[in-house]
Amino acid sequence: MMIVAGGRTSGPFAGLALPAAAILLIAVLAGTTFASHAFAQGNPFGGPRSGTAPVPVGGVVGWIFAKQAEFYRQFSGLIRASKADGTAAWSLMGLSFLYGIFHAAGPGHGKAVISSYLVANEETWVRGVVLSFLSALMQAIVAIFVVGIAAVLLHASAATMNGAVNWIETVSYLLIIVVGLRLLWVKGRALLAAFRDLGRPAAAVGAAVTPAEAIHEAAHSDHGHDHGHHHDHHDHAPVVAATAVAAAATCCDGHDHDHSHHHHHDHDHASAWGHAHAPEPEELAGPGGWRRGLSAIVAVGLRPCSGAILVLVFALAQGLFWVGAASTFVMGLGTFITVAMIASLAVGARSWAARVAGARSGYGMLAMRGIETGAAVVIIAFGALLLGGYIVNERMVGF
Amino acid sequence: MTTARDKPMTTMTKHLVRWILTLACLLAASPVASAHPHVWVTMQGELVYAPDGSITGIRFAWTFDDMFSAFATQGIETKKPGQFTRVDLDPLAKENVSSLKEFDYFTYAKVAGKKVDLKDPTDYYLDYNAKDTVLTLHFTLPFKTPVKAKELNIEIYDPEYFVDFSFKDMKDPITMVGAPAACKLTVARPKDLSVAPGQQLSEAFFNQLSASDNWGAQFANKIAVKCP
């Protein structure tokens, strides 16, 4: 589908595409986070129960759920078997992998936070996959660390381990909120700037200006307010979509401005046609950019999987800690795959929205900023609800 | 500059992408916010009757699965490794009982639709079976006021289904100690997700599952005691 900059997409549904894309994005995020069930469940600490009607979900969900339980049940048997027969360890690895894939469909493992982050921060698909991998890896490492230190070194009791995990959990949720707040700060300001710019007649001209063109303009003018005339930028459109980022905040990159700009790691997209401080497209993929995702990785990866901890402790009790550790890493591999799939969905939806948005003047930009800001809000809300116990993450085994 | 998006996608790639996205959608849409059970408890219960025929409480023996038992006994000092005495396990038992309170002991009793209040457990201790490496928690759960009614309904389940409860012996799951002869007991377990390794669950079973208000309730163990 060719999109002509400054024009409209071909096709009869062009007018609906943008709202539809926005709805799709929100639906994907909502689906992974605010499942009616999550809210409906009574908070174990005596919170409210909602009165939602039962939603018959049908076979697939139940099947995933049952599979998880089925796989999980087999861990202890296989670990015991590994003691006697080394080849059972391979089955254990296979089981761990499958379990990881199915288990990540349940709560936790950062699906929602990472997906929202990718949407809010205009990340590329590759970046999304890498974030998913690193957070899954970190979860595995944290689980091994917790059990290794607590159980092996300190001979700590289950209660102590539970306490440690609860503490880590709290930190993780707080970090999620912090990540969300930072994003909200940046994207919110960008949204406001986009609102302001809507009102500026000069800015409205030459809507979806392409990055190459904008940078070109910037070289000549001091504030690219007059990059109106290049409506025939044909195949930059895919570039607009692909580097949705740049599309978001084309224009001038920082000279001749009388604003003080702070080049944060999470780039400051004030406005597209106004006084934007857009990072160079290269910057986004560059080394400085990796640190940006680090906060999200840590926030999500900090909380270990309860199942992994149980498996590790059991393996330890059987004298097979390293087998347990290997199993945990393989589980992490499985969860990475599921999370990456969902992250890809989020990135894809966003690119689609950006592509559509790129074709609309002014409002497209506004919509994209709106979606990003919305995603930042989702992250904050998610962290807050987790912290408050209103969303049930995996409950650390304990009583 | 052209990107990968410019290259025409082969049909196969398109199909693959579509398949992956569908799968991702399914997983994303799975509202199973409650993770699967992490603890399996097999129970044995006894309804305790007073001489006047009212039910004063329930005496439970909950046996935990080996993984949870290993976790729970982690770090407990013992004279002989792998052998835990009641004394060794006493602090853990105390902890279990006080933690259970937060979850209402997973026991929900009702008479004519009205909730029956429970008191704190008494006579509790933990036993460890070294052969099966499992812990069993014994405790008595007294009712605040003894129940003398035509019908008493008891449900045992974890609303979040983190803990799976089932009866050790379905033929004789709950006994009535000192009950009037005419009282009848019926036990039901609507859904059984207590999968043994290798067991397959039927299609119909999956279709019945609903991510409803009370996810765990559909796996509840239901006891009905009817007295004339």
Tab-separated table of N, CA and C in Angstrom, chain A residues 62-122:
chain	number	residue	atom	x	y	z
A	62	GLY	N	-8.614	-22.368	28.029
A	62	GLY	CA	-8.615	-23.473	28.987
A	62	GLY	C	-7.531	-24.465	28.660
A	63	TRP	N	-7.322	-24.672	27.383
A	63	TRP	CA	-6.308	-25.628	26.959
A	63	TRP	C	-4.920	-25.157	27.354
A	64	ILE	N	-4.644	-23.864	27.113
A	64	ILE	CA	-3.341	-23.314	27.493
A	64	ILE	C	-3.137	-23.482	28.991
A	65	PHE	N	-4.177	-23.170	29.711
A	65	PHE	CA	-4.123	-23.256	31.162
A	65	PHE	C	-3.854	-24.671	31.622
A	66	ALA	N	-4.609	-25.589	31.047
A	66	ALA	CA	-4.460	-26.983	31.456
A	66	ALA	C	-3.078	-27.508	31.085
A	67	LYS	N	-2.586	-27.083	29.947
A	67	LYS	CA	-1.260	-27.515	29.509
A	67	LYS	C	-0.193	-27.065	30.495
A	68	GLN	N	-0.331	-25.820	30.938
A	68	GLN	CA	0.640	-25.309	31.901
A	68	GLN	C	0.671	-26.197	33.133
A	69	ALA	N	-0.530	-26.472	33.643
A	69	ALA	CA	-0.614	-27.274	34.863
A	69	ALA	C	-0.038	-28.660	34.624
A	70	GLU	N	-0.376	-29.207	33.465
A	70	GLU	CA	0.104	-30.545	33.103
A	70	GLU	C	1.616	-30.600	33.071
A	71	PHE	N	2.206	-29.620	32.374
A	71	PHE	CA	3.666	-29.588	32.262
A	71	PHE	C	4.288	-29.426	33.636
A	72	TYR	N	3.742	-28.504	34.380
A	72	TYR	CA	4.323	-28.186	35.669
A	72	TYR	C	4.340	-29.389	36.594
A	73	ARG	N	3.265	-30.149	36.523
A	73	ARG	CA	3.158	-31.332	37.382
A	73	ARG	C	4.275	-32.325	37.131
A	74	GLN	N	4.812	-32.273	35.944
A	74	GLN	CA	5.793	-33.293	35.584
A	74	GLN	C	7.201	-32.948	36.023
A	75	PHE	N	7.387	-31.733	36.480
A	75	PHE	CA	8.735	-31.319	36.863
A	75	PHE	C	9.341	-32.190	37.948
A	76	SER	N	8.575	-32.397	39.013
A	76	SER	CA	9.185	-33.111	40.138
A	76	SER	C	9.570	-34.533	39.726
A	77	GLY	N	8.665	-35.175	38.961
A	77	GLY	CA	8.978	-36.535	38.523
A	77	GLY	C	10.234	-36.586	37.675
A	78	LEU	N	10.338	-35.632	36.745
A	78	LEU	CA	11.492	-35.638	35.852
A	78	LEU	C	12.779	-35.292	36.575
A	79	ILE	N	12.673	-34.396	37.552
A	79	ILE	CA	13.875	-34.048	38.304
A	79	ILE	C	14.359	-35.255	39.091
A	80	ARG	N	13.408	-35.941	39.698
A	80	ARG	CA	13.791	-37.161	40.410
A	80	ARG	C	14.422	-38.160	39.463
A	81	ALA	N	13.798	-38.294	38.313
A	81	ALA	CA	14.301	-39.266	37.334
A	81	ALA	C	15.707	-38.891	36.871
A	82	SER	N	15.951	-37.583	36.780
A	82	SER	CA	17.276	-37.145	36.337
A	82	SER	C	18.361	-37.582	37.290
A	83	LYS	N	17.954	-37.749	38.543
A	83	LYS	CA	18.923	-38.175	39.540
A	83	LYS	C	19.469	-39.554	39.179
A	84	ALA	N	18.518	-40.392	38.790
A	84	ALA	CA	18.914	-41.765	38.499
A	84	ALA	C	19.457	-41.899	37.081
A	85	ASP	N	18.828	-41.199	36.161
A	85	ASP	CA	19.140	-41.408	34.758
A	85	ASP	C	19.349	-40.072	34.061
A	86	GLY	N	20.565	-39.820	33.620
A	86	GLY	CA	20.914	-38.542	33.008
A	86	GLY	C	20.073	-38.148	31.828
A	87	THR	N	19.597	-39.121	31.065
A	87	THR	CA	18.850	-38.766	29.859
A	87	THR	C	17.513	-38.116	30.194
A	88	ALA	N	17.032	-38.378	31.391
A	88	ALA	CA	15.768	-37.735	31.772
A	88	ALA	C	15.930	-36.227	31.798
A	89	ALA	N	17.177	-35.799	31.999
A	89	ALA	CA	17.431	-34.353	32.044
A	89	ALA	C	17.057	-33.695	30.724
A	90	TRP	N	17.237	-34.414	29.635
A	90	TRP	CA	16.876	-33.840	28.337
A	90	TRP	C	15.375	-33.644	28.222
A	91	SER	N	14.644	-34.650	28.698
A	91	SER	CA	13.185	-34.490	28.709
A	91	SER	C	12.815	-33.296	29.570
A	92	LEU	N	13.546	-33.156	30.658
A	92	LEU	CA	13.279	-32.038	31.557
A	92	LEU	C	13.481	-30.711	30.834
A	93	MET	N	14.522	-30.631	30.035
A	93	MET	CA	14.780	-29.397	29.295
A	93	MET	C	13.655	-29.141	28.296
A	94	GLY	N	13.253	-30.199	27.622
A	94	GLY	CA	12.156	-30.062	26.665
A	94	GLY	C	10.891	-29.582	27.352
A	95	LEU	N	10.611	-30.184	28.494
A	95	LEU	CA	9.433	-29.799	29.269
A	95	LEU	C	9.533	-28.342	29.706
A	96	SER	N	10.710	-27.962	30.180
A	96	SER	CA	10.911	-26.590	30.654
A	96	SER	C	10.628	-25.595	29.538
A	97	PHE	N	11.100	-25.934	28.356
A	97	PHE	CA	10.912	-25.038	27.225
A	97	PHE	C	9.422	-24.874	26.916
A	98	LEU	N	8.735	-25.982	26.824
A	98	LEU	CA	7.302	-25.937	26.540
A	98	LEU	C	6.559	-25.189	27.641
A	99	TYR	N	6.939	-25.493	28.860
A	99	TYR	CA	6.293	-24.828	29.982
A	99	TYR	C	6.489	-23.316	29.887
A	100	GLY	N	7.706	-22.904	29.561
A	100	GLY	CA	7.990	-21.482	29.444
A	100	GLY	C	7.089	-20.817	28.416
A	101	ILE	N	6.908	-21.483	27.291
A	101	ILE	CA	6.084	-20.905	26.234
A	101	ILE	C	4.635	-20.745	26.692
A	102	PHE	N	4.086	-21.788	27.270
A	102	PHE	CA	2.679	-21.726	27.684
A	102	PHE	C	2.502	-20.832	28.902
A	103	HIS	N	3.476	-20.908	29.782
A	103	HIS	CA	3.328	-20.195	31.030
A	103	HIS	C	3.343	-18.701	30.835
A	104	ALA	N	4.089	-18.233	29.849
A	104	ALA	CA	4.168	-16.794	29.630
A	104	ALA	C	2.843	-16.227	29.165
A	105	ALA	N	1.923	-17.086	28.777
A	105	ALA	CA	0.598	-16.612	28.392
A	105	ALA	C	-0.188	-16.166	29.615
A	106	GLY	N	0.250	-16.626	30.777
A	106	GLY	CA	-0.416	-16.242	32.012
A	106	GLY	C	0.091	-14.899	32.503
A	107	PRO	N	-0.217	-14.583	33.736
A	107	PRO	CA	0.184	-13.269	34.233
A	107	PRO	C	1.682	-13.180	34.442
A	108	GLY	N	2.167	-11.970	34.388
A	108	GLY	CA	3.588	-11.773	34.641
A	108	GLY	C	4.407	-11.912	33.373
A	109	HIS	N	5.693	-11.913	33.541
A	109	HIS	CA	6.637	-12.067	32.444
A	109	HIS	C	6.664	-10.870	31.519
A	110	GLY	N	6.070	-9.793	31.965
A	110	GLY	CA	6.291	-8.525	31.294
A	110	GLY	C	5.679	-8.332	29.938
A	111	LYS	N	4.707	-9.137	29.578
A	111	LYS	CA	4.130	-8.975	28.241
A	111	LYS	C	3.535	-7.588	28.070
A	112	ALA	N	2.721	-7.224	29.041
A	112	ALA	CA	1.992	-5.962	28.900
A	112	ALA	C	2.931	-4.768	29.004
A	113	VAL	N	3.834	-4.839	29.960
A	113	VAL	CA	4.716	-3.690	30.150
A	113	VAL	C	5.625	-3.509	28.937
A	114	ILE	N	6.181	-4.587	28.465
A	114	ILE	CA	7.076	-4.478	27.311
A	114	ILE	C	6.317	-4.031	26.077
A	115	SER	N	5.150	-4.591	25.858
A	115	SER	CA	4.371	-4.184	24.685
A	115	SER	C	4.028	-2.700	24.758
A	116	SER	N	3.584	-2.269	25.917
A	116	SER	CA	3.237	-0.852	26.070
A	116	SER	C	4.473	0.009	25.859
A	117	TYR	N	5.577	-0.448	26.393
A	117	TYR	CA	6.810	0.310	26.257
A	117	TYR	C	7.188	0.464	24.791
A	118	LEU	N	7.046	-0.630	24.051
A	118	LEU	CA	7.401	-0.591	22.634
A	118	LEU	C	6.499	0.361	21.864
A	119	VAL	N	5.262	0.427	22.278
A	119	VAL	CA	4.342	1.329	21.608
A	119	VAL	C	4.640	2.773	21.985
A	120	ALA	N	4.862	2.975	23.272
A	120	ALA	CA	5.073	4.344	23.744
A	120	ALA	C	6.375	4.917	23.228
A	121	ASN	N	7.355	4.070	23.111
A	121	ASN	CA	8.675	4.574	22.799
A	121	ASN	C	9.098	4.378	21.358
A	122	GLU	N	8.166	3.968	20.536
A	122	GLU	CA	8.423	3.864	19.110
A	122	GLU	C	9.627	2.998	18.795
